[in-house]
Amino acid sequence: AFADEVTARHGLDPQWVRRQIGQAERLPAVIRLIAPPPSPAAKNWAAYRDRFIEPVRVQAGLRFWQNHSDALARAEAAYGVPAELVVGIIGVETLYGRHTGNFRVLDALATLAFDFPPSHPRAAARAEYFQGELAQLLLLSQRQGVSPAQWRGSYAGAMGLPQFMPTSWERFAVDFDGDGKIDLINSATDAIGSVANYLKAYGWQSGMPTHYPVRFDAATLDLDALLAPDILPSFSTTSLQAKGVVLDDEVRRHTGLLALVQLHNGDPQNGGAAPSYLLGTDNFYTVTRYNWSSYYALAVIELGQTIAQERAKAAKLSDNKKID
């Protein structure tokens, strides 16, 4: 039934579609990986951060930036997205291509499309989503002249250096190296341009910070109201101050809406620290469109910043040696 629907909707050859779908295998490992953990661990921003802002990833990021500095600069000029943010995303997603996933994408998407765990609170919606991704994989394969069974990626079906799902590949991937084809698996240049295009399409505003530090006035703080919208920017600077947020001059000059983002640092009753907070801008929210998580967004931002700082240090050291 799915094959017939895809054929009718997209004008593909019905025998080809049925043959490709018929190759898909159900992967129990994918079902286990997509299911929520039975007893979720307490969130810990410090532990999450340490997974990504660490020496191996930073050094790999420095090499990636060095090797692709022209493409990163060109993407920044074309889309307004800072090079460090693109470097941060590709670093968090795949460690610059080292970990792109080894699941056969056809199997992963078919498993999630037709055997999504019914215990999941959004099982029906998620199954429908993955059916759409599976259909898009077939279309992508047709255009690329590749067998659908050849694609490799994550257990959720994400592919290449930037871990694009098939629909993101269709909507946002660009031929940034100008060779006449889009290749997010082997072309770092295409991946760089595509990540920048993705963020620009989701509303990245050049020159706007992603976030600001924040302080509170304990006497007037209304934390519940501030956290209610989650990471969606919902408060003007005036309304933030009315709810007990202390703003410095830089934040008061910000003209857009802001969100109070809470970062847990483990369970305080078991030795964890108290939560920490920041004010997220529309650009912070844009980064979460890549992955719906404030932890993910901040890890991407801080990895990119760390690599940029290390790159600046190396450049300064090199200049000093030339002077000596």
mmCIF file of C-alpha atoms in Angstrom:
data_model
loop_
_atom_site.group_PDB
_atom_site.id
_atom_site.type_symbol
_atom_site.label_atom_id
_atom_site.label_comp_id
_atom_site.label_asym_id
_atom_site.label_seq_id
_atom_site.Cartn_x
_atom_site.Cartn_y
_atom_site.Cartn_z
ATOM 1 C CA ALA A 1 0.000 0.000 0.000
ATOM 2 C CA PHE A 2 2.830 2.396 0.815
ATOM 3 C CA ALA A 3 4.612 1.589 -2.448
ATOM 4 C CA ASP A 4 1.420 2.237 -4.418
ATOM 5 C CA GLU A 5 0.906 5.552 -2.619
ATOM 6 C CA VAL A 6 4.486 6.685 -3.317
ATOM 7 C CA THR A 7 4.098 5.677 -6.955
ATOM 8 C CA ALA A 8 0.876 7.644 -7.350
ATOM 9 C CA ARG A 9 2.104 10.730 -5.509
ATOM 10 C CA HIS A 10 5.552 11.045 -7.068
ATOM 11 C CA GLY A 11 5.187 9.415 -10.468
ATOM 12 C CA LEU A 12 7.796 6.727 -9.903
ATOM 13 C CA ASP A 13 7.841 3.389 -11.669
ATOM 14 C CA PRO A 14 5.620 1.084 -9.579
ATOM 15 C CA GLN A 15 7.710 -2.033 -10.163
ATOM 16 C CA TRP A 16 10.896 -0.211 -9.170
ATOM 17 C CA VAL A 17 9.316 1.141 -5.990
ATOM 18 C CA ARG A 18 7.947 -2.249 -4.960
ATOM 19 C CA ARG A 19 11.299 -3.884 -5.668
ATOM 20 C CA GLN A 20 13.202 -1.334 -3.558
ATOM 21 C CA ILE A 21 10.754 -1.459 -0.654
ATOM 22 C CA GLY A 22 10.889 -5.222 -0.828
ATOM 23 C CA GLN A 23 14.607 -5.150 -0.027
ATOM 24 C CA ALA A 24 14.071 -3.376 3.310
ATOM 25 C CA GLU A 25 14.756 -5.398 6.437
ATOM 26 C CA ARG A 26 13.302 -4.828 9.895
ATOM 27 C CA LEU A 27 16.102 -3.875 12.316
ATOM 28 C CA PRO A 28 15.338 -4.643 15.988
ATOM 29 C CA ALA A 29 18.385 -2.564 16.997
ATOM 30 C CA VAL A 30 16.777 0.539 15.487
ATOM 31 C CA ILE A 31 13.608 -0.030 17.504
ATOM 32 C CA ARG A 32 15.646 -0.338 20.698
ATOM 33 C CA LEU A 33 17.630 2.809 19.938
ATOM 34 C CA ILE A 34 14.617 4.986 19.111
ATOM 35 C CA ALA A 35 12.617 3.974 22.182
ATOM 36 C CA PRO A 36 12.830 6.324 25.195
ATOM 37 C CA PRO A 37 14.874 4.896 28.085
ATOM 38 C CA PRO A 38 12.783 3.117 30.750
ATOM 39 C CA SER A 39 14.207 5.317 33.504
ATOM 40 C CA PRO A 40 15.615 8.556 32.072
ATOM 41 C CA ALA A 41 18.787 9.776 33.749
ATOM 42 C CA ALA A 42 18.823 13.233 35.300
ATOM 43 C CA LYS A 43 19.939 15.828 32.780
ATOM 44 C CA ASN A 44 23.449 17.086 33.323
ATOM 45 C CA TRP A 45 24.647 19.944 31.136
ATOM 46 C CA ALA A 46 28.254 19.683 32.328
ATOM 47 C CA ALA A 47 28.437 15.978 31.438
ATOM 48 C CA TYR A 48 26.738 16.607 28.082
ATOM 49 C CA ARG A 49 29.129 19.446 27.287
ATOM 50 C CA ASP A 50 32.179 17.330 28.133
ATOM 51 C CA ARG A 51 31.184 14.806 25.450
ATOM 52 C CA PHE A 52 31.713 17.418 22.743
ATOM 53 C CA ILE A 53 34.059 20.133 23.965
ATOM 54 C CA GLU A 54 37.033 17.834 24.426
ATOM 55 C CA PRO A 55 40.567 17.690 22.947
ATOM 56 C CA VAL A 56 40.007 15.135 20.167
ATOM 57 C CA ARG A 57 37.023 16.995 18.725
ATOM 58 C CA VAL A 58 38.656 20.400 19.107
ATOM 59 C CA GLN A 59 41.823 19.285 17.314
ATOM 60 C CA ALA A 60 39.775 17.639 14.560
ATOM 61 C CA GLY A 61 37.809 20.870 14.236
ATOM 62 C CA LEU A 62 40.993 22.891 13.873
ATOM 63 C CA ARG A 63 42.138 20.615 11.041
ATOM 64 C CA PHE A 64 38.724 20.766 9.388
ATOM 65 C CA TRP A 65 38.707 24.576 9.515
ATOM 66 C CA GLN A 66 42.264 24.740 8.185
ATOM 67 C CA ASN A 67 41.500 22.357 5.322
ATOM 68 C CA HIS A 68 38.222 24.059 4.351
ATOM 69 C CA SER A 69 38.772 27.680 5.336
ATOM 70 C CA ASP A 70 37.894 28.994 1.869
ATOM 71 C CA ALA A 71 34.561 27.154 1.751
ATOM 72 C CA LEU A 72 33.701 28.254 5.294
ATOM 73 C CA ALA A 73 34.488 31.883 4.483
ATOM 74 C CA ARG A 74 32.443 31.672 1.286
ATOM 75 C CA ALA A 75 29.484 30.161 3.130
ATOM 76 C CA GLU A 76 29.646 32.892 5.765
ATOM 77 C CA ALA A 77 29.632 35.543 3.035
ATOM 78 C CA ALA A 78 26.776 33.884 1.135
ATOM 79 C CA TYR A 79 24.467 32.983 4.030
ATOM 80 C CA GLY A 80 25.602 35.176 6.932
ATOM 81 C CA VAL A 81 26.219 32.126 9.148
ATOM 82 C CA PRO A 82 29.524 32.293 11.081
ATOM 83 C CA ALA A 83 32.135 29.718 10.129
ATOM 84 C CA GLU A 84 32.487 28.680 13.766
ATOM 85 C CA LEU A 85 28.817 27.673 13.928
ATOM 86 C CA VAL A 86 29.077 25.483 10.822
ATOM 87 C CA VAL A 87 32.248 23.923 12.254
ATOM 88 C CA GLY A 88 30.450 23.349 15.551
ATOM 89 C CA ILE A 89 27.508 21.566 13.945
ATOM 90 C CA ILE A 90 29.574 19.219 11.782
ATOM 91 C CA GLY A 91 31.797 18.500 14.782
ATOM 92 C CA VAL A 92 28.933 17.593 17.089
ATOM 93 C CA GLU A 93 27.072 15.646 14.407
ATOM 94 C CA THR A 94 29.816 13.401 13.021
ATOM 95 C CA LEU A 95 33.223 14.454 14.422
ATOM 96 C CA TYR A 96 33.996 15.871 10.971
ATOM 97 C CA GLY A 97 32.958 12.755 9.096
ATOM 98 C CA ARG A 98 34.419 10.105 11.392
ATOM 99 C CA HIS A 99 31.047 8.891 12.654
ATOM 100 C CA THR A 100 28.382 9.156 9.957
ATOM 101 C CA GLY A 101 26.561 5.919 10.827
ATOM 102 C CA ASN A 102 26.693 2.445 9.353
ATOM 103 C CA PHE A 103 23.029 1.490 9.281
ATOM 104 C CA ARG A 104 21.524 0.844 5.886
ATOM 105 C CA VAL A 105 19.217 3.862 5.656
ATOM 106 C CA LEU A 106 16.568 1.972 3.701
ATOM 107 C CA ASP A 107 16.271 -0.511 6.573
ATOM 108 C CA ALA A 108 16.328 2.113 9.307
ATOM 109 C CA LEU A 109 13.618 4.253 7.714
ATOM 110 C CA ALA A 110 11.409 1.287 6.810
ATOM 111 C CA THR A 111 11.686 -0.046 10.353
ATOM 112 C CA LEU A 112 10.677 3.304 11.834
ATOM 113 C CA ALA A 113 7.987 3.872 9.213
ATOM 114 C CA PHE A 114 6.172 0.575 9.770
ATOM 115 C CA ASP A 115 7.327 -0.745 13.152
ATOM 116 C CA PHE A 116 7.705 2.394 15.246
ATOM 117 C CA PRO A 117 7.458 1.423 18.945
ATOM 118 C CA PRO A 118 3.764 1.810 19.908
ATOM 119 C CA SER A 119 4.784 2.635 23.486
ATOM 120 C CA HIS A 120 6.215 5.959 22.309
ATOM 121 C CA PRO A 121 3.895 8.866 23.258
ATOM 122 C CA ARG A 122 3.924 10.175 19.662
ATOM 123 C CA ALA A 123 4.117 6.853 17.839
ATOM 124 C CA ALA A 124 1.561 7.590 15.091
ATOM 125 C CA ALA A 125 3.019 11.005 14.224
ATOM 126 C CA ARG A 126 6.578 9.690 14.232
ATOM 127 C CA ALA A 127 5.673 6.725 12.014
ATOM 128 C CA GLU A 128 4.068 9.114 9.538
ATOM 129 C CA TYR A 129 7.183 11.298 9.606
ATOM 130 C CA PHE A 130 9.457 8.358 8.793
ATOM 131 C CA GLN A 131 7.160 7.199 5.993
ATOM 132 C CA GLY A 132 7.696 10.624 4.446
ATOM 133 C CA GLU A 133 11.444 10.287 4.870
ATOM 134 C CA LEU A 134 11.388 6.840 3.270
ATOM 135 C CA ALA A 135 9.495 8.203 0.275
ATOM 136 C CA GLN A 136 12.033 11.005 -0.015
ATOM 137 C CA LEU A 137 14.915 8.495 0.115
ATOM 138 C CA LEU A 138 13.438 6.776 -2.938
ATOM 139 C CA LEU A 139 13.165 10.092 -4.789
ATOM 140 C CA LEU A 140 16.714 11.069 -3.797
ATOM 141 C CA SER A 141 18.004 7.716 -5.006
ATOM 142 C CA GLN A 142 16.286 8.195 -8.369
ATOM 143 C CA ARG A 143 17.815 11.635 -8.852
ATOM 144 C CA GLN A 144 21.286 10.552 -7.729
ATOM 145 C CA GLY A 145 21.237 7.325 -9.726
ATOM 146 C CA VAL A 146 21.995 5.342 -6.565
ATOM 147 C CA SER A 147 20.299 2.209 -5.280
ATOM 148 C CA PRO A 148 18.296 3.034 -2.119
ATOM 149 C CA ALA A 149 20.021 0.095 -0.416
ATOM 150 C CA GLN A 150 23.450 1.732 -0.811
ATOM 151 C CA TRP A 151 22.890 4.686 1.539
ATOM 152 C CA ARG A 152 24.457 4.402 5.001
ATOM 153 C CA GLY A 153 23.626 6.592 7.980
ATOM 154 C CA SER A 154 22.374 6.807 11.545
ATOM 155 C CA TYR A 155 19.739 4.574 13.103
ATOM 156 C CA ALA A 156 17.218 7.373 12.420
ATOM 157 C CA GLY A 157 18.188 7.668 8.749
ATOM 158 C CA ALA A 158 20.404 10.776 8.858
ATOM 159 C CA MET A 159 23.230 10.840 6.313
ATOM 160 C CA GLY A 160 26.569 12.402 5.547
ATOM 161 C CA LEU A 161 28.841 14.870 7.328
ATOM 162 C CA PRO A 162 25.923 17.090 8.448
ATOM 163 C CA GLN A 163 23.538 14.181 9.150
ATOM 164 C CA PHE A 164 20.749 15.416 6.902
ATOM 165 C CA MET A 165 17.520 13.450 6.727
ATOM 166 C CA PRO A 166 16.348 12.812 3.134
ATOM 167 C CA THR A 167 13.824 15.676 3.222
ATOM 168 C CA SER A 168 16.496 18.080 4.498
ATOM 169 C CA TRP A 169 18.787 16.891 1.706
ATOM 170 C CA GLU A 170 16.015 17.729 -0.770
ATOM 171 C CA ARG A 171 15.150 21.133 0.728
ATOM 172 C CA PHE A 172 18.471 22.543 1.924
ATOM 173 C CA ALA A 173 21.442 20.696 0.394
ATOM 174 C CA VAL A 174 23.423 22.703 -2.163
ATOM 175 C CA ASP A 175 26.127 21.986 -4.714
ATOM 176 C CA PHE A 176 28.580 24.329 -3.028
ATOM 177 C CA ASP A 177 31.691 22.977 -4.765
ATOM 178 C CA GLY A 178 30.111 23.502 -8.202
ATOM 179 C CA ASP A 179 30.806 20.020 -9.577
ATOM 180 C CA GLY A 180 27.229 19.515 -10.780
ATOM 181 C CA LYS A 181 26.083 17.174 -8.023
ATOM 182 C CA ILE A 182 25.198 17.398 -4.334
ATOM 183 C CA ASP A 183 27.299 15.064 -2.190
ATOM 184 C CA LEU A 184 27.033 15.426 1.582
ATOM 185 C CA ILE A 185 28.945 12.199 2.156
ATOM 186 C CA ASN A 186 32.233 12.868 0.362
ATOM 187 C CA SER A 187 32.223 16.642 -0.224
ATOM 188 C CA ALA A 188 32.979 18.720 2.869
ATOM 189 C CA THR A 189 32.385 21.818 0.748
ATOM 190 C CA ASP A 190 28.837 20.745 -0.120
ATOM 191 C CA ALA A 191 28.244 19.916 3.560
ATOM 192 C CA ILE A 192 29.479 23.349 4.672
ATOM 193 C CA GLY A 193 27.278 25.224 2.219
ATOM 194 C CA SER A 194 24.290 23.026 3.021
ATOM 195 C CA VAL A 195 24.526 23.542 6.799
ATOM 196 C CA ALA A 196 24.770 27.303 6.302
ATOM 197 C CA ASN A 197 21.823 27.245 3.889
ATOM 198 C CA TYR A 198 19.775 25.196 6.379
ATOM 199 C CA LEU A 199 20.337 27.693 9.198
ATOM 200 C CA LYS A 200 19.655 30.659 6.935
ATOM 201 C CA ALA A 201 16.393 29.049 5.785
ATOM 202 C CA TYR A 202 15.325 28.629 9.412
ATOM 203 C CA GLY A 203 15.817 32.309 10.120
ATOM 204 C CA TRP A 204 19.457 32.895 11.048
ATOM 205 C CA GLN A 205 20.045 36.644 11.424
ATOM 206 C CA SER A 206 23.571 37.785 10.671
ATOM 207 C CA GLY A 207 25.201 39.721 13.498
ATOM 208 C CA MET A 208 22.753 38.686 16.225
ATOM 209 C CA PRO A 209 24.254 36.864 19.245
ATOM 210 C CA THR A 210 22.910 33.419 20.050
ATOM 211 C CA HIS A 211 22.548 34.066 23.776
ATOM 212 C CA TYR A 212 23.361 36.311 26.729
ATOM 213 C CA PRO A 213 24.275 35.611 30.369
ATOM 214 C CA VAL A 214 21.520 36.282 32.869
ATOM 215 C CA ARG A 215 21.059 37.289 36.523
ATOM 216 C CA PHE A 216 17.945 37.360 38.685
ATOM 217 C CA ASP A 217 16.356 39.606 41.274
ATOM 218 C CA ALA A 218 15.228 37.005 43.807
ATOM 219 C CA ALA A 219 12.576 39.323 45.253
ATOM 220 C CA THR A 220 10.620 39.651 41.991
ATOM 221 C CA LEU A 221 11.627 36.486 40.123
ATOM 222 C CA ASP A 222 8.762 34.568 38.466
ATOM 223 C CA LEU A 223 10.718 31.545 37.276
ATOM 224 C CA ASP A 224 7.699 29.408 36.369
ATOM 225 C CA ALA A 225 6.343 32.034 33.993
ATOM 226 C CA LEU A 226 9.778 32.588 32.450
ATOM 227 C CA LEU A 227 10.315 28.877 31.777
ATOM 228 C CA ALA A 228 6.802 28.142 30.486
ATOM 229 C CA PRO A 229 7.562 28.859 26.768
ATOM 230 C CA ASP A 230 10.672 26.635 26.947
ATOM 231 C CA ILE A 231 13.221 27.621 24.263
ATOM 232 C CA LEU A 232 10.823 29.654 22.118
ATOM 233 C CA PRO A 233 11.752 33.368 22.360
ATOM 234 C CA SER A 234 8.666 34.940 23.935
ATOM 235 C CA PHE A 235 9.717 37.847 26.163
ATOM 236 C CA SER A 236 10.688 41.430 25.462
ATOM 237 C CA THR A 237 13.391 42.979 27.615
ATOM 238 C CA THR A 238 10.699 44.959 29.410
ATOM 239 C CA SER A 239 8.675 41.855 30.295
ATOM 240 C CA LEU A 240 11.841 40.025 31.401
ATOM 241 C CA GLN A 241 12.668 42.787 33.845
ATOM 242 C CA ALA A 242 9.105 42.774 35.174
ATOM 243 C CA LYS A 243 9.515 39.058 35.922
ATOM 244 C CA GLY A 244 12.732 39.478 37.887
ATOM 245 C CA VAL A 245 15.475 39.259 35.249
ATOM 246 C CA VAL A 246 18.386 41.668 35.707
ATOM 247 C CA LEU A 247 19.639 42.877 32.305
ATOM 248 C CA ASP A 248 22.945 44.500 31.481
ATOM 249 C CA ASP A 249 23.287 47.234 28.852
ATOM 250 C CA GLU A 250 24.008 44.855 25.959
ATOM 251 C CA VAL A 251 20.856 42.832 26.555
ATOM 252 C CA ARG A 252 18.724 45.954 26.980
ATOM 253 C CA ARG A 253 19.800 47.015 23.491
ATOM 254 C CA HIS A 254 18.521 43.719 22.045
ATOM 255 C CA THR A 255 15.366 44.448 20.023
ATOM 256 C CA GLY A 256 14.008 40.935 19.496
ATOM 257 C CA LEU A 257 12.310 38.491 21.834
ATOM 258 C CA LEU A 258 14.251 36.285 24.235
ATOM 259 C CA ALA A 259 13.781 32.945 25.994
ATOM 260 C CA LEU A 260 15.010 31.883 29.408
ATOM 261 C CA VAL A 261 16.899 28.622 28.862
ATOM 262 C CA GLN A 262 17.445 26.330 31.831
ATOM 263 C CA LEU A 263 20.383 23.924 31.971
ATOM 264 C CA HIS A 264 20.247 21.211 34.614
ATOM 265 C CA ASN A 265 23.474 20.038 36.191
ATOM 266 C CA GLY A 266 22.315 16.758 37.660
ATOM 267 C CA ASP A 267 20.157 16.094 40.682
ATOM 268 C CA PRO A 268 21.077 18.544 43.485
ATOM 269 C CA GLN A 269 19.929 15.953 46.040
ATOM 270 C CA ASN A 270 22.607 13.558 44.771
ATOM 271 C CA GLY A 271 25.546 15.920 44.554
ATOM 272 C CA GLY A 272 24.554 17.805 41.411
ATOM 273 C CA ALA A 273 24.833 21.561 41.094
ATOM 274 C CA ALA A 274 21.914 23.966 40.846
ATOM 275 C CA PRO A 275 20.591 24.695 37.339
ATOM 276 C CA SER A 276 22.256 27.385 35.263
ATOM 277 C CA TYR A 277 20.494 29.775 32.895
ATOM 278 C CA LEU A 278 20.981 31.878 29.777
ATOM 279 C CA LEU A 279 18.844 34.121 27.593
ATOM 280 C CA GLY A 280 18.403 32.633 24.140
ATOM 281 C CA THR A 281 17.809 34.834 21.101
ATOM 282 C CA ASP A 282 16.044 34.004 17.850
ATOM 283 C CA ASN A 283 19.417 32.749 16.589
ATOM 284 C CA PHE A 284 19.702 30.322 19.507
ATOM 285 C CA TYR A 285 16.248 29.052 18.585
ATOM 286 C CA THR A 286 17.386 28.679 14.956
ATOM 287 C CA VAL A 287 20.214 26.368 16.033
ATOM 288 C CA THR A 288 17.669 24.188 17.847
ATOM 289 C CA ARG A 289 15.875 23.695 14.515
ATOM 290 C CA TYR A 290 18.786 21.398 13.645
ATOM 291 C CA ASN A 291 18.130 19.368 16.789
ATOM 292 C CA TRP A 292 15.309 20.230 19.205
ATOM 293 C CA SER A 293 17.507 20.608 22.277
ATOM 294 C CA SER A 294 18.964 23.573 24.126
ATOM 295 C CA TYR A 295 21.838 21.322 25.245
ATOM 296 C CA TYR A 296 22.613 20.439 21.639
ATOM 297 C CA ALA A 297 22.484 24.072 20.543
ATOM 298 C CA LEU A 298 24.793 25.267 23.301
ATOM 299 C CA ALA A 299 27.243 22.398 22.700
ATOM 300 C CA VAL A 300 27.400 23.345 19.008
ATOM 301 C CA ILE A 301 27.922 27.012 19.861
ATOM 302 C CA GLU A 302 30.585 26.382 22.499
ATOM 303 C CA LEU A 303 32.472 23.820 20.391
ATOM 304 C CA GLY A 304 32.640 26.309 17.526
ATOM 305 C CA GLN A 305 33.730 29.099 19.867
ATOM 306 C CA THR A 306 36.421 26.928 21.452
ATOM 307 C CA ILE A 307 37.831 25.953 18.060
ATOM 308 C CA ALA A 308 37.776 29.595 16.929
ATOM 309 C CA GLN A 309 39.668 30.625 20.067
ATOM 310 C CA GLU A 310 42.265 27.887 19.577
ATOM 311 C CA ARG A 311 42.625 28.905 15.943
ATOM 312 C CA ALA A 312 43.205 32.528 16.957
ATOM 313 C CA LYS A 313 45.821 31.453 19.518
ATOM 314 C CA ALA A 314 47.648 29.408 16.883
ATOM 315 C CA ALA A 315 47.602 32.327 14.440
ATOM 316 C CA LYS A 316 48.953 34.708 17.088
ATOM 317 C CA LEU A 317 51.715 32.275 18.028
ATOM 318 C CA SER A 318 52.648 31.932 14.376
ATOM 319 C CA ASP A 319 52.786 35.720 13.964
ATOM 320 C CA ASN A 320 54.992 36.057 17.053
ATOM 321 C CA LYS A 321 57.417 33.461 15.711
ATOM 322 C CA LYS A 322 57.647 35.370 12.424
ATOM 323 C CA ILE A 323 58.469 38.570 14.339
ATOM 324 C CA ASP A 324 61.129 36.768 16.402
#
